[in-house]
Coordinates of C-alpha atoms in Angstrom, one line a residue:
Chain A
X26 CA 117.2 70.0 109.3
X27 CA 117.2 67.5 106.4
X28 CA 114.3 66.6 104.2
X29 CA 111.0 67.7 105.5
X30 CA 108.6 65.4 103.6
X31 CA 109.8 63.7 100.4
X32 CA 110.9 66.8 98.5
X33 CA 114.2 68.6 98.4
X34 CA 113.9 71.8 100.4
X35 CA 117.2 73.6 100.1
X36 CA 116.1 77.1 100.7
X37 CA 114.1 77.1 104.0
X38 CA 117.4 77.2 105.8
X39 CA 117.7 80.8 104.7
X40 CA 114.3 81.9 106.0
X41 CA 114.3 84.7 108.6
X42 CA 112.3 84.3 111.7
X43 CA 111.7 86.9 114.4
X44 CA 113.0 86.2 117.9
X45 CA 112.0 89.5 119.6
X46 CA 110.2 92.0 117.4
X47 CA 112.5 92.8 114.5
X48 CA 115.5 90.9 116.0
X49 CA 115.8 87.8 113.7
X50 CA 117.6 84.5 114.0
X51 CA 120.2 86.0 111.6
X52 CA 120.8 88.8 114.1
X53 CA 121.2 86.2 116.8
X54 CA 124.1 84.6 115.0
X55 CA 125.6 88.0 114.4
X56 CA 125.5 88.6 118.1
X57 CA 127.0 85.1 118.7
X58 CA 129.8 86.0 116.2
X59 CA 130.4 89.4 117.8
X60 CA 130.5 87.8 121.2
X61 CA 132.9 85.0 120.1
X62 CA 135.2 87.6 118.5
X63 CA 135.2 89.8 121.6
X64 CA 135.7 86.8 123.8
X65 CA 138.6 85.5 121.7
X66 CA 140.4 88.8 121.6
X67 CA 139.7 90.0 125.1
X68 CA 139.8 86.8 127.1
X69 CA 142.4 85.3 124.9
X70 CA 144.8 88.3 125.5
X71 CA 144.0 88.4 129.2
X72 CA 147.2 86.5 130.3
X73 CA 149.3 88.9 128.3
X74 CA 151.9 86.2 128.3
X75 CA 155.4 86.6 126.9
X76 CA 155.0 83.0 125.6
X77 CA 151.4 82.8 124.5
X78 CA 149.0 79.9 125.3
X79 CA 146.6 78.5 122.7
X80 CA 143.8 81.1 122.9
X81 CA 146.3 84.0 123.0
X82 CA 148.2 82.5 120.1
X83 CA 145.0 82.4 118.1
X84 CA 144.2 86.0 119.0
X85 CA 147.7 87.1 118.0
X86 CA 147.7 85.1 114.8
X87 CA 144.4 86.8 113.8
X88 CA 145.8 90.2 114.6
X89 CA 149.1 89.6 112.7
X90 CA 147.3 88.1 109.8
X91 CA 145.0 91.1 109.2
X92 CA 147.7 93.6 110.2
X93 CA 150.1 92.0 107.7
X94 CA 147.4 92.2 105.0
X95 CA 146.7 95.9 105.7
X96 CA 150.4 96.8 105.8
X97 CA 151.1 94.9 102.6
X98 CA 148.1 96.2 100.6
X99 CA 147.6 99.7 102.0
X100 CA 151.0 100.5 103.5
X101 CA 152.0 101.9 106.9
X102 CA 149.6 104.8 106.8
X103 CA 146.8 102.2 106.2
X104 CA 147.1 101.0 109.8
X105 CA 144.6 103.7 110.7
X106 CA 141.9 101.5 109.1
X107 CA 143.2 98.3 110.6
X108 CA 140.6 98.1 113.3
X109 CA 137.9 98.4 110.7
X110 CA 139.4 95.7 108.4
X111 CA 139.9 93.5 111.4
X112 CA 136.3 93.8 112.5
X113 CA 135.1 93.2 109.0
X114 CA 137.3 90.2 108.4
X115 CA 136.5 88.6 111.7
X116 CA 132.8 89.3 111.5
X117 CA 132.5 87.6 108.1
X118 CA 134.9 84.8 109.0
X119 CA 132.9 84.0 112.2
X120 CA 129.6 84.4 110.3
X121 CA 130.8 81.9 107.6
X122 CA 132.3 79.5 110.2
X123 CA 129.3 79.6 112.5
X124 CA 127.1 78.8 109.5
X125 CA 129.0 75.5 109.2
X126 CA 127.6 74.3 112.5
X127 CA 124.4 72.2 112.2
X128 CA 121.2 74.1 112.8
X129 CA 123.1 77.4 112.7
X130 CA 122.0 80.3 110.5
X131 CA 124.5 81.7 108.0
X132 CA 123.9 85.4 108.1
X133 CA 126.5 86.0 105.3
X134 CA 124.1 84.1 103.0
X135 CA 121.8 87.1 103.0
X136 CA 122.2 89.5 100.2
X137 CA 120.8 92.3 102.4
X138 CA 123.6 91.6 104.9
X139 CA 126.4 91.4 102.3
X140 CA 125.2 94.5 100.5
X141 CA 125.2 96.4 103.8
X142 CA 128.7 95.3 104.5
X143 CA 129.8 96.2 101.0
X144 CA 128.1 99.6 101.3
X145 CA 129.9 100.3 104.5
X146 CA 133.2 99.5 102.8
X147 CA 132.2 101.6 99.7
X148 CA 131.2 104.6 101.8
X149 CA 134.3 104.4 104.0
X150 CA 136.6 104.1 101.0
X151 CA 134.9 107.0 99.2
X152 CA 134.9 109.2 102.3
X153 CA 138.6 108.4 102.9
X154 CA 139.5 109.3 99.4
X155 CA 137.6 112.6 99.5
X156 CA 139.0 113.4 103.0
X157 CA 142.6 112.9 101.8
X158 CA 142.4 114.2 98.2
X159 CA 139.4 116.5 98.2
X160 CA 138.3 117.4 94.7
X161 CA 141.3 115.6 93.1
X162 CA 139.4 112.4 94.0
X163 CA 137.2 112.9 91.0
X164 CA 140.2 112.8 88.8
X165 CA 140.2 109.1 89.7
X166 CA 137.5 108.7 87.1
X167 CA 139.5 110.1 84.3
X168 CA 143.1 108.9 84.2
X169 CA 145.7 111.6 83.5
X170 CA 147.1 111.6 79.9
X171 CA 144.1 109.9 78.4
X172 CA 142.8 111.7 75.3
X173 CA 140.1 114.2 76.2
X174 CA 138.0 113.0 73.2
X175 CA 137.6 109.6 75.0
X176 CA 136.2 111.2 78.2
X177 CA 132.6 110.5 77.3
X178 CA 133.5 106.8 77.2
X179 CA 136.1 106.6 79.9
X180 CA 134.3 108.5 82.6
X181 CA 131.1 106.5 82.6
X182 CA 133.1 103.2 82.4
X183 CA 135.2 104.3 85.4
X184 CA 132.2 105.4 87.4
X185 CA 130.3 102.1 86.7
X186 CA 133.4 100.0 87.6
X187 CA 133.7 102.0 90.8
X188 CA 130.1 101.5 91.7
X189 CA 130.2 97.9 90.7
X190 CA 132.6 97.2 93.6
X191 CA 129.5 97.1 95.9
X192 CA 127.9 94.5 93.6
X193 CA 130.9 92.3 93.2
X194 CA 131.8 92.4 96.9
X195 CA 128.3 91.6 98.1
X196 CA 127.3 89.1 95.4
X197 CA 130.5 87.1 95.6
X198 CA 130.1 86.5 99.3
X199 CA 126.4 86.0 99.1
X200 CA 126.5 83.6 96.2
X201 CA 129.4 81.5 97.6
X202 CA 127.6 81.0 100.9
X203 CA 124.2 80.3 99.3
X204 CA 125.6 77.8 96.8
X205 CA 127.7 76.0 99.4
X206 CA 124.8 75.6 101.8
X207 CA 122.3 74.6 99.1
X208 CA 124.7 71.9 97.8
X209 CA 125.2 70.6 101.4
X210 CA 121.5 70.6 101.9
X211 CA 120.7 68.9 98.6
X212 CA 123.2 66.1 99.1
X213 CA 122.1 65.6 102.7
X214 CA 118.5 65.3 101.4
X215 CA 119.7 62.7 98.9
X216 CA 121.2 60.7 101.7
X217 CA 117.9 60.7 103.7
X218 CA 115.7 60.0 100.6
X219 CA 117.9 57.2 99.4
X220 CA 118.3 55.8 102.9
X221 CA 114.5 55.5 103.1
X222 CA 114.4 53.2 100.0
X223 CA 115.5 50.0 101.9
X224 CA 118.8 48.1 101.8
X225 CA 119.7 48.9 98.2
X226 CA 119.0 52.6 98.9
X227 CA 121.3 52.5 102.0
X228 CA 124.2 51.4 99.6
X229 CA 123.2 54.2 97.2
X230 CA 123.1 56.7 100.0
X231 CA 126.8 56.2 100.7
X232 CA 127.8 58.2 97.6
X233 CA 126.1 61.5 98.5
X234 CA 127.2 61.0 102.1
X235 CA 130.8 60.7 101.0
X236 CA 130.4 63.7 98.7
X237 CA 129.0 65.7 101.6
X238 CA 132.0 64.9 103.8
X239 CA 134.2 66.3 101.1
X240 CA 131.9 69.3 100.6
X241 CA 132.0 70.2 104.3
X242 CA 135.8 70.3 104.1
X243 CA 135.6 72.4 101.0
X244 CA 133.0 74.7 102.5
X245 CA 135.3 75.4 105.5
X246 CA 137.9 76.5 102.9
X247 CA 135.4 78.7 101.1
X248 CA 134.2 80.1 104.5
X249 CA 137.8 81.3 105.2
X250 CA 138.6 82.2 101.6
X251 CA 135.5 84.4 101.2
X252 CA 136.2 86.3 104.4
X253 CA 139.8 86.8 103.2
X254 CA 138.7 87.9 99.7
X255 CA 136.3 90.4 101.2
X256 CA 139.0 91.8 103.5
X257 CA 141.7 92.0 100.9
X258 CA 139.5 93.7 98.4
X259 CA 138.6 96.2 101.1
X260 CA 142.4 96.7 101.6
X261 CA 142.9 97.2 97.8
X262 CA 140.1 99.7 97.7
X263 CA 141.6 101.5 100.7
X264 CA 144.9 101.6 98.9
X265 CA 143.3 103.2 95.9
X266 CA 141.6 105.7 98.2
X267 CA 144.8 106.6 100.1
X268 CA 147.1 106.7 97.0
X269 CA 144.7 107.4 94.1
X270 CA 146.2 104.6 92.0
Chain B
X24 CA 114.6 82.4 97.8
X25 CA 113.9 84.0 101.2
X26 CA 116.9 86.4 100.8
X27 CA 115.1 88.1 97.9
X28 CA 111.7 88.5 99.4
X29 CA 112.0 92.2 100.0
X30 CA 108.4 92.4 101.0
X31 CA 109.4 90.7 104.2
X32 CA 110.1 93.5 106.8
X33 CA 112.5 91.2 108.7
X34 CA 115.0 91.7 105.9
X35 CA 115.3 95.4 106.8
X36 CA 115.1 94.9 110.6
X37 CA 117.9 92.4 110.1
X38 CA 120.0 95.1 108.4
X39 CA 119.2 97.5 111.3
X40 CA 120.4 95.0 113.8
X41 CA 123.4 94.2 111.6
X42 CA 124.4 97.9 111.8
X43 CA 124.0 98.0 115.5
X44 CA 125.9 94.8 116.1
X45 CA 128.7 95.6 113.6
X46 CA 129.0 99.1 115.1
X47 CA 129.2 97.7 118.6
X48 CA 131.7 95.1 117.5
X49 CA 133.9 97.8 115.8
X50 CA 133.9 99.8 119.0
X51 CA 134.8 96.8 121.2
X52 CA 137.5 95.7 118.8
X53 CA 139.1 99.1 118.3
X54 CA 138.9 100.3 121.9
X55 CA 139.2 97.1 124.0
X56 CA 140.4 94.2 121.9
X57 CA 143.2 95.4 119.6
X58 CA 145.3 97.7 121.9
X59 CA 146.3 94.9 124.3
X60 CA 147.4 92.7 121.4
X61 CA 149.4 95.5 119.9
X62 CA 151.1 96.3 123.3
X63 CA 151.8 92.6 124.0
X64 CA 153.3 92.1 120.5
X65 CA 155.4 95.3 120.9
X66 CA 156.5 94.2 124.4
X67 CA 157.6 90.8 123.0
X68 CA 159.4 92.3 120.1
X69 CA 161.2 94.7 122.5
X70 CA 162.0 91.9 124.9
X71 CA 163.4 89.7 122.1
X72 CA 165.5 92.6 120.8
X73 CA 166.8 93.4 124.3
X74 CA 167.6 89.7 124.9
X75 CA 169.4 89.5 121.6
X76 CA 171.4 92.6 122.4
X77 CA 172.3 91.3 125.9
X78 CA 173.3 87.9 124.5
X79 CA 175.5 89.7 122.0
X80 CA 177.1 91.8 124.8
X81 CA 177.6 88.6 126.9
X82 CA 179.2 86.8 124.0
X83 CA 181.5 89.7 123.4
X84 CA 182.5 89.7 127.1
X85 CA 183.0 85.9 126.9
X86 CA 185.2 86.3 123.9
X87 CA 187.2 89.0 125.6
X88 CA 187.6 86.8 128.7
X89 CA 188.6 83.9 126.5
X90 CA 191.2 86.0 124.7
X91 CA 192.5 87.2 128.0
X92 CA 192.8 83.6 129.3
X93 CA 194.6 82.6 126.2
X94 CA 197.0 85.5 126.6
X95 CA 197.6 84.5 130.2
X96 CA 198.1 80.9 129.2
X97 CA 200.6 81.9 126.5
X98 CA 202.4 84.1 129.0
X99 CA 202.6 81.4 131.6
X100 CA 203.9 79.0 129.0
X101 CA 206.6 81.4 128.0
X102 CA 207.5 82.0 131.6
X103 CA 207.7 78.3 132.3
X104 CA 209.9 77.9 129.2
X105 CA 212.1 80.7 130.3
X106 CA 212.4 79.2 133.8
X107 CA 213.3 75.8 132.3
X108 CA 215.8 77.3 130.0
X109 CA 217.4 79.3 132.8
X110 CA 217.7 76.4 135.2
X111 CA 219.0 74.2 132.4
X112 CA 221.6 76.9 131.6
X113 CA 222.5 77.2 135.3
X114 CA 222.8 73.4 135.6
X115 CA 225.0 73.4 132.5
X116 CA 227.2 76.2 133.8
X117 CA 227.5 74.4 137.2
X118 CA 228.4 71.2 135.4
X119 CA 231.0 73.0 133.3
X120 CA 232.5 74.7 136.3
X121 CA 232.6 71.4 138.2
X122 CA 234.3 69.8 135.2
X123 CA 236.8 72.6 135.0
X124 CA 237.6 72.3 138.7
X125 CA 238.0 68.6 138.4
X126 CA 240.3 69.1 135.4
X127 CA 242.3 71.6 137.3
X128 CA 242.6 69.4 140.3
X129 CA 243.6 66.5 138.1
X130 CA 246.2 68.6 136.4
X131 CA 247.6 69.7 139.7
X132 CA 247.8 66.2 141.0
X133 CA 249.4 65.2 137.7
X134 CA 252.0 67.9 138.1
X135 CA 252.6 66.9 141.7
X136 CA 253.0 63.3 140.7
X137 CA 255.3 64.2 137.9
X138 CA 257.3 66.3 140.3
X139 CA 257.5 63.4 142.8
X140 CA 258.6 61.1 140.0
X141 CA 261.3 63.5 138.9
X142 CA 262.5 63.9 142.4
X143 CA 262.5 60.1 142.9
X144 CA 264.4 59.7 139.6
X145 CA 266.9 62.3 140.6
X146 CA 267.3 60.6 144.0
X147 CA 267.7 57.3 142.2
X148 CA 270.2 58.7 139.8
X149 CA 272.2 60.1 142.7
X150 CA 272.0 56.8 144.5
X151 CA 273.2 55.0 141.4
X152 CA 276.4 57.1 141.5
X153 CA 277.0 56.1 145.1
X154 CA 276.4 52.5 144.3
X155 CA 278.7 52.7 141.4
X156 CA 281.4 54.3 143.5
X157 CA 280.9 51.5 146.2
X158 CA 280.9 48.8 143.5
X159 CA 284.0 50.3 141.9
X160 CA 285.8 50.5 145.2
X161 CA 284.9 47.0 146.1
X162 CA 285.8 45.6 142.7
X163 CA 289.1 47.4 142.7
X164 CA 289.9 46.1 146.2
X165 CA 289.1 42.6 145.1
X166 CA 291.1 42.8 141.9
X167 CA 294.2 44.6 142.9
X168 CA 294.1 44.3 146.6
X169 CA 294.2 47.9 147.4
X170 CA 291.4 50.1 148.4
X171 CA 291.5 53.2 146.1
X172 CA 291.0 56.7 147.4
X173 CA 287.2 57.6 147.6
X174 CA 287.7 60.9 145.9
X175 CA 289.5 59.4 143.0
X176 CA 286.9 56.7 142.5
X177 CA 284.1 59.2 142.6
X178 CA 285.9 61.3 140.0
X179 CA 286.4 58.2 137.8
X180 CA 282.7 57.2 138.1
X181 CA 281.5 60.6 137.3
X182 CA 283.9 60.7 134.4
X183 CA 282.6 57.3 133.2
X184 CA 278.9 58.3 133.7
X185 CA 279.6 61.4 131.7
X186 CA 280.8 59.0 129.0

């Protein structure tokens, strides 16, 4: 996993490889994440205990965390979309966390994946807004009370900012995961390269090793935070869709 | 950067499988995973509320029982006090009656004694007259040699005693 040869190769960890036909290593980890989420929620809740055990507590904490987020951001009527937000949050969280395991593939580091997830959110939010408000949804792009003369400026700006949600959602997650894993890989390669330089190099290798230890902890934080940000932005967009500002 | 090599068909097959897996996960989560959590949490919230309610009712009952016990205690104390006061009063009354009886008896005895003393004095006074008569008779006989008449001596003594 570390340096292949004497050069720094930080990007090969993102390379897709087919397992069966079009099913890639990335998809394998999606499957693992989906399986782990289902197992946690279904097996964890199996005891249906009044006083929960560890796994059941974890399942309940995940449920209440996302439910609280949806209720707070979207409101009571937003609980219709709770299963979706929960699936999205857990899927990204598990994808990020699984990526922290050595030799694992981080599927959230693929822009194609994050764009797909962002598009799902975008289409859902737009569909919800149109379903609830019909044609009034398009008033969203021109705030009431604004001078009509400004319409040629305001409307394109609002439309661009609405569309750019897809970009900001997907690029934020993608860039965070890529940057983190590239940094980990670069410093890990330093350790190996310096370690190969003899006894002085071993002393020198301690610094990037220590840095990597700190980085791993930081990446766990980022892994959680990015899943949280993705989910909470989804909730905020849903709020806009349900209430139109 | 492998993520941006869009000529690679794997990028798109990856997205296809992402949609399949994400869709399946959504179905599993919404149909199988979340409802039990919701029902367990609801059950627990209901149970806690019911337990709190029962605890409140039990506390109220305990408070009521406590108040009743206090009332009973206060009543018992009052009764005991009343009984003590009554028996004390009765004892006092008995003592007063006994004292009064005693005083009456003593007064009676005193009166009897006084009567006896008066009788004795009267007797003694009477006896003094007789002695005086006898002494006067004897003295007269010794002085003048004649024994005076008893009636006359008696009269003379009575006269002298009257002063």
